[in-house]
CSV table of C-alpha atoms in Angstrom, one decimal:
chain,number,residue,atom,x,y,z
A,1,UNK,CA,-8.8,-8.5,-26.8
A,2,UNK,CA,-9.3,-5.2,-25.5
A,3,UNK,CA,-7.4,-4.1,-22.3
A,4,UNK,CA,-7.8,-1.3,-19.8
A,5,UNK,CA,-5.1,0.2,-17.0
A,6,UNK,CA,-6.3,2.7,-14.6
A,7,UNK,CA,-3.6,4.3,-12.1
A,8,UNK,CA,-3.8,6.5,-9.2
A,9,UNK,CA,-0.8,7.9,-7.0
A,10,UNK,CA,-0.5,9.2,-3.6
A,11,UNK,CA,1.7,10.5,-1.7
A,12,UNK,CA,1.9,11.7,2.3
A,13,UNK,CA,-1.4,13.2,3.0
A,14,UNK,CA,-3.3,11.4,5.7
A,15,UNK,CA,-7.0,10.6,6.4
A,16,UNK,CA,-9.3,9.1,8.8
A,17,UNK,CA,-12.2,7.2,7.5
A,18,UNK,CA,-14.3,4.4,9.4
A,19,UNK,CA,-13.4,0.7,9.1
A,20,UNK,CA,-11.7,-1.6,11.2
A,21,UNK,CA,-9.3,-0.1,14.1
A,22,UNK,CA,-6.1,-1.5,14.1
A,23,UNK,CA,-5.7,-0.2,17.0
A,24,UNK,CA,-8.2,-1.5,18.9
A,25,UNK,CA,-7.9,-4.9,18.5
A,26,UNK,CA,-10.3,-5.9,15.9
A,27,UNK,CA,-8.1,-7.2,13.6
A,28,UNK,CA,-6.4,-10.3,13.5
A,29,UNK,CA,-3.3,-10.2,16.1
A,30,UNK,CA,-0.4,-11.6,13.6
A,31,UNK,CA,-1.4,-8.2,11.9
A,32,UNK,CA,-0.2,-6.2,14.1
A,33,UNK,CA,3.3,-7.0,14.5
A,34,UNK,CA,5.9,-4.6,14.2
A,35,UNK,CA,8.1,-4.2,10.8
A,36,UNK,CA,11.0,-4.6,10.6
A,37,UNK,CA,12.3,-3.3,7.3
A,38,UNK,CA,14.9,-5.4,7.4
A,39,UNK,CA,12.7,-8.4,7.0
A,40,UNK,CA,9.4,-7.3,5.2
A,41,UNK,CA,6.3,-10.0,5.3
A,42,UNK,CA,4.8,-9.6,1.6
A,43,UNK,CA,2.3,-12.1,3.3
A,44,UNK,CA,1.6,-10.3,6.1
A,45,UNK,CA,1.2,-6.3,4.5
A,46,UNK,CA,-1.2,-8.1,1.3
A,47,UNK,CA,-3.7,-9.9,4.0
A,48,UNK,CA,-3.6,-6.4,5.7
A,49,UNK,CA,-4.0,-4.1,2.5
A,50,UNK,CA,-6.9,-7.0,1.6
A,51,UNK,CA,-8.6,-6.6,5.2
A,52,UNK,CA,-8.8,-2.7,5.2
A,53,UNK,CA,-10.1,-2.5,1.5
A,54,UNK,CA,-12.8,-4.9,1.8
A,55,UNK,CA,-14.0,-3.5,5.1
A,56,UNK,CA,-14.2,-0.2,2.8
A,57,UNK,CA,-16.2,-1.9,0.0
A,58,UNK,CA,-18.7,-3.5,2.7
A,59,UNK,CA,-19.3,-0.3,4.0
A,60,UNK,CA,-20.2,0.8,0.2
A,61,UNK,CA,-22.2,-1.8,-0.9
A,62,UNK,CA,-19.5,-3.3,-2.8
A,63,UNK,CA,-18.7,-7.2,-3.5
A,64,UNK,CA,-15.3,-8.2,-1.5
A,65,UNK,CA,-12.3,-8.6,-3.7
A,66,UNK,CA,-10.5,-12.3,-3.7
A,67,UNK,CA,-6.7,-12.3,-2.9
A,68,UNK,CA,-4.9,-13.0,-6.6
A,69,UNK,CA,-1.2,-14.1,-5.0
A,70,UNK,CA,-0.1,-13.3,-9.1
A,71,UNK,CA,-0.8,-9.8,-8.7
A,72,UNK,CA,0.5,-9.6,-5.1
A,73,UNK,CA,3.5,-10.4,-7.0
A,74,UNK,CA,3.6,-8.2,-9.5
A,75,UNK,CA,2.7,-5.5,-6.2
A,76,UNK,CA,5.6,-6.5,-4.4
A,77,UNK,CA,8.0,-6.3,-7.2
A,78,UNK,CA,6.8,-3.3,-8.0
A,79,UNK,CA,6.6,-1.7,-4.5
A,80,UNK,CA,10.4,-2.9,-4.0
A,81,UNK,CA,12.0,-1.5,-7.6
A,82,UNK,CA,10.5,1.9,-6.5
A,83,UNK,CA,12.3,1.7,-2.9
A,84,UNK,CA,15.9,0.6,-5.2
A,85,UNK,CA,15.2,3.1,-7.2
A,86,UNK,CA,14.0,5.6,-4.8
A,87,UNK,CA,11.3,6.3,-8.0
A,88,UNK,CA,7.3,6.6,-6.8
A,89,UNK,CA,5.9,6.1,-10.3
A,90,UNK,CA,3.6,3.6,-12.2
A,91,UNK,CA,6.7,3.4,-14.8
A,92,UNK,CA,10.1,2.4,-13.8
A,93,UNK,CA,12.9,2.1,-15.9
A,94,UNK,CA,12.9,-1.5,-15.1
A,95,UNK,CA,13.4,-4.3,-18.4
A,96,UNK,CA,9.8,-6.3,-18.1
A,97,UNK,CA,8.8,-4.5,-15.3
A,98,UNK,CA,8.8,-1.2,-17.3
A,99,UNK,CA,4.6,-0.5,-16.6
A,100,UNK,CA,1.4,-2.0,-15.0
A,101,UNK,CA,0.6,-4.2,-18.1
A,102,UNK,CA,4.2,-5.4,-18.5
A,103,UNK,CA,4.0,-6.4,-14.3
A,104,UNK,CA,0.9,-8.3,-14.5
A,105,UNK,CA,1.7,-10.3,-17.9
A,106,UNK,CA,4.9,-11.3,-16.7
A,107,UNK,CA,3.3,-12.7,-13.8
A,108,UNK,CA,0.6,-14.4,-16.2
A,109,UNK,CA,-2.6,-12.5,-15.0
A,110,UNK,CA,-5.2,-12.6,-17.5
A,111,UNK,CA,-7.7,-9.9,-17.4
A,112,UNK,CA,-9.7,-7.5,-19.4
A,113,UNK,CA,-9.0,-4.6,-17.0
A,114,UNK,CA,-6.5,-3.6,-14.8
A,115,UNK,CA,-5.8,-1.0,-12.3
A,116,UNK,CA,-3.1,0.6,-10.0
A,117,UNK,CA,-2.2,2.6,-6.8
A,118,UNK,CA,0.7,3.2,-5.6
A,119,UNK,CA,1.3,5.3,-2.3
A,120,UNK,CA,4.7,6.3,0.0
A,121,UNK,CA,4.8,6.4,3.6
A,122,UNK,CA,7.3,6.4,6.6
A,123,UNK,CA,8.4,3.5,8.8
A,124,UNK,CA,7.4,5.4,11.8
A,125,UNK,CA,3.9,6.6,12.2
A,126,UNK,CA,4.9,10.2,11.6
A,127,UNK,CA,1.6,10.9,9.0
A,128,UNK,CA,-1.5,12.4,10.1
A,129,UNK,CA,-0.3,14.0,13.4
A,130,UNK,CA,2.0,17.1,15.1
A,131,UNK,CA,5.4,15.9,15.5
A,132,UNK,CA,7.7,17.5,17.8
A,133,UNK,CA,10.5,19.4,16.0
A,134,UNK,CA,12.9,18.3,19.0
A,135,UNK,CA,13.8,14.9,18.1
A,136,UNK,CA,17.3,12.5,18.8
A,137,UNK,CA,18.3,10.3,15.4
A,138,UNK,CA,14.8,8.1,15.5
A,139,UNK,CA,13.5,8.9,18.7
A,140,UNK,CA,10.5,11.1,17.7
A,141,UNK,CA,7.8,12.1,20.2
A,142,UNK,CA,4.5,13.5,19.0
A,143,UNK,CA,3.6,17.3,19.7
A,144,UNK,CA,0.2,17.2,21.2
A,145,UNK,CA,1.0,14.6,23.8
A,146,UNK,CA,4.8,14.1,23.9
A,147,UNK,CA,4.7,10.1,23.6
A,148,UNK,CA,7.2,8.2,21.7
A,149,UNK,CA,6.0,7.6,18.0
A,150,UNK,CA,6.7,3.9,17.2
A,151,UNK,CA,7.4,2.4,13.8
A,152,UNK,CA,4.3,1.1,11.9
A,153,UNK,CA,2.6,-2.5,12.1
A,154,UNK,CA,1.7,-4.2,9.1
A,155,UNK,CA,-2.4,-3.0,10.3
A,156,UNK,CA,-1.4,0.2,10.7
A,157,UNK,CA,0.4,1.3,7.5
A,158,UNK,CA,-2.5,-1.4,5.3
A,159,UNK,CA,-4.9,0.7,7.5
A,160,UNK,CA,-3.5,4.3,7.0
A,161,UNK,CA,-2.6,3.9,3.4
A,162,UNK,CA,-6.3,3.0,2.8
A,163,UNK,CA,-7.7,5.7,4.4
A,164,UNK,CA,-5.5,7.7,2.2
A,165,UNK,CA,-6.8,6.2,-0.8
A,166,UNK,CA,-10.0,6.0,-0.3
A,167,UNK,CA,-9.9,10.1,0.2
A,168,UNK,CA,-8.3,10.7,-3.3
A,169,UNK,CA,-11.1,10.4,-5.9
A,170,UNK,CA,-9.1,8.5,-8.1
A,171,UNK,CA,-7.7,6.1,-5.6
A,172,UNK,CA,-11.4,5.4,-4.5
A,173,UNK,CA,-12.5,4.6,-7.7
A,174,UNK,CA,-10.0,1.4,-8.1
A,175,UNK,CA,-10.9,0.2,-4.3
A,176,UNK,CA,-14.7,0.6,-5.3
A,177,UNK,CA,-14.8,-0.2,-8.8
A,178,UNK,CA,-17.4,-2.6,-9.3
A,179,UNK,CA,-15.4,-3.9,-12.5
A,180,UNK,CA,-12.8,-5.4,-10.2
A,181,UNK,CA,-12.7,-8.7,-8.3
A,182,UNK,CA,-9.0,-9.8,-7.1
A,183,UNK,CA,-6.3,-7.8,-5.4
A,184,UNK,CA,-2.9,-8.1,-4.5
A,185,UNK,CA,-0.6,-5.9,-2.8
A,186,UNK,CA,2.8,-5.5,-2.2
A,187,UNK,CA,5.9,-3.1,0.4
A,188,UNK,CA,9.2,-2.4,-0.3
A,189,UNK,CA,11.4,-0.1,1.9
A,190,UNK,CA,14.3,2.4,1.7
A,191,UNK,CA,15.7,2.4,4.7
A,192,UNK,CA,17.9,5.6,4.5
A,193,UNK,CA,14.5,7.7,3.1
A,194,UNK,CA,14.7,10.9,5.3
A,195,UNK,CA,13.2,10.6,9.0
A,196,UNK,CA,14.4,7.0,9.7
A,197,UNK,CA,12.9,5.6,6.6
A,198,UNK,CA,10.6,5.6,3.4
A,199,UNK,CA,7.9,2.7,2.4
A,200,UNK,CA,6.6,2.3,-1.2
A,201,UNK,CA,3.5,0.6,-1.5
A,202,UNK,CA,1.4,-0.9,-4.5
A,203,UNK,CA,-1.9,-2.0,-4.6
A,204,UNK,CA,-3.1,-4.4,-8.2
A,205,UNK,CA,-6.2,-4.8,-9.5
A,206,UNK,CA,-7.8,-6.9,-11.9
A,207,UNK,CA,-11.3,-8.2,-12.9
């Protein structure tokens, strides 16, 4: 049987598109807890990522995606060796884990194609707006209006790193591939990335 893999990468550009605002309470309220690297919610960022990118497909005609907790795994593991390795690649040097077909066989996901994209943010919400160069360890205010910046919800960083992909070409063709119809997605953290902290973030797909 024939097999395809498609993979995008991005890394700290920011973007605003429409969709749900997790700011403005139209998402579900577990979603926008706080994280806390310390204790990441695989749950919690996957029924986020899975929120943001169907609101996206809706918007462009597309059929929603089903949750595949198989490739959320694969995601997760993935998202967390590039945070141990402090490596933002589809390839790790990882035994069994090595590339995106590896990741999903080991987790027994059957499909005919496949896709990928992976992304790196901050814990705080430091992306997409001026930040005051005056700043005390993780106390950073933003520049145009001076208020604190706080770290991200599991909303905020599904909803940024959407927008983000969804403005990369070859990001948006994964999240509106008609080919594909389950998703998982997975977070891992460094916690000593420069600026208080570094998330790696991976996003399966399969038909």
């Amino acid at each position: 049987m024939s097999r395809k893999l498609i993979f995008a990468t991005c890394m700290m550009a920011a973007f605003v598109l429409n969709g749900p605002d997790a700011s403005a309470g139209s998402v579900p309220k577990h979603l926008n807890r706080t994280i806390e690297p310390q204790r990441l919610d695989q749950n919690l960022f996957n029924e986020a990522v899975l929120l943001f990118s169907n609101s996206i497909r809706k918007q462009n005609g597309r059929a929603p995606l089903a949750a595949d907790s198989n490739l959320a795994k694969a995601a997760s593991d993935h998202a967390k060796n590039m945070a141990r390795l402090r490596q933002h690649s589809h390839e790790l040097p990882v035994r069994g884990q090595r590339n995106l077909s590896q990741r999903i066989k080991r987790q027994q996901v059957k499909f005919r194609m496949a896709g990928e994209n992976i992304a790196m943010d901050k814990v705080y919400r430091l992306l997409g707006r001026p930040i005051s160069a005056s700043y005390s360890g993780c106390n950073f205010t933003y520049g145009d209006t001076k208020e604190p910046v706080p770290r991200h919800t599991y909303a905020s960083l599904a909803q940024q790193v959407v927008n983000r992909w969804m403005a990369s070409p070859k990001h948006r063709k994964s999240l509106l591939s008609k080919d594909f119809r389950r998703i998982g997605s997975g977070i891992g953290v460094d916690p000593k990335g420069a600026a208080c902290g570094d998330f790696y973030l991976a996003q399966n797909f399969a038909d």
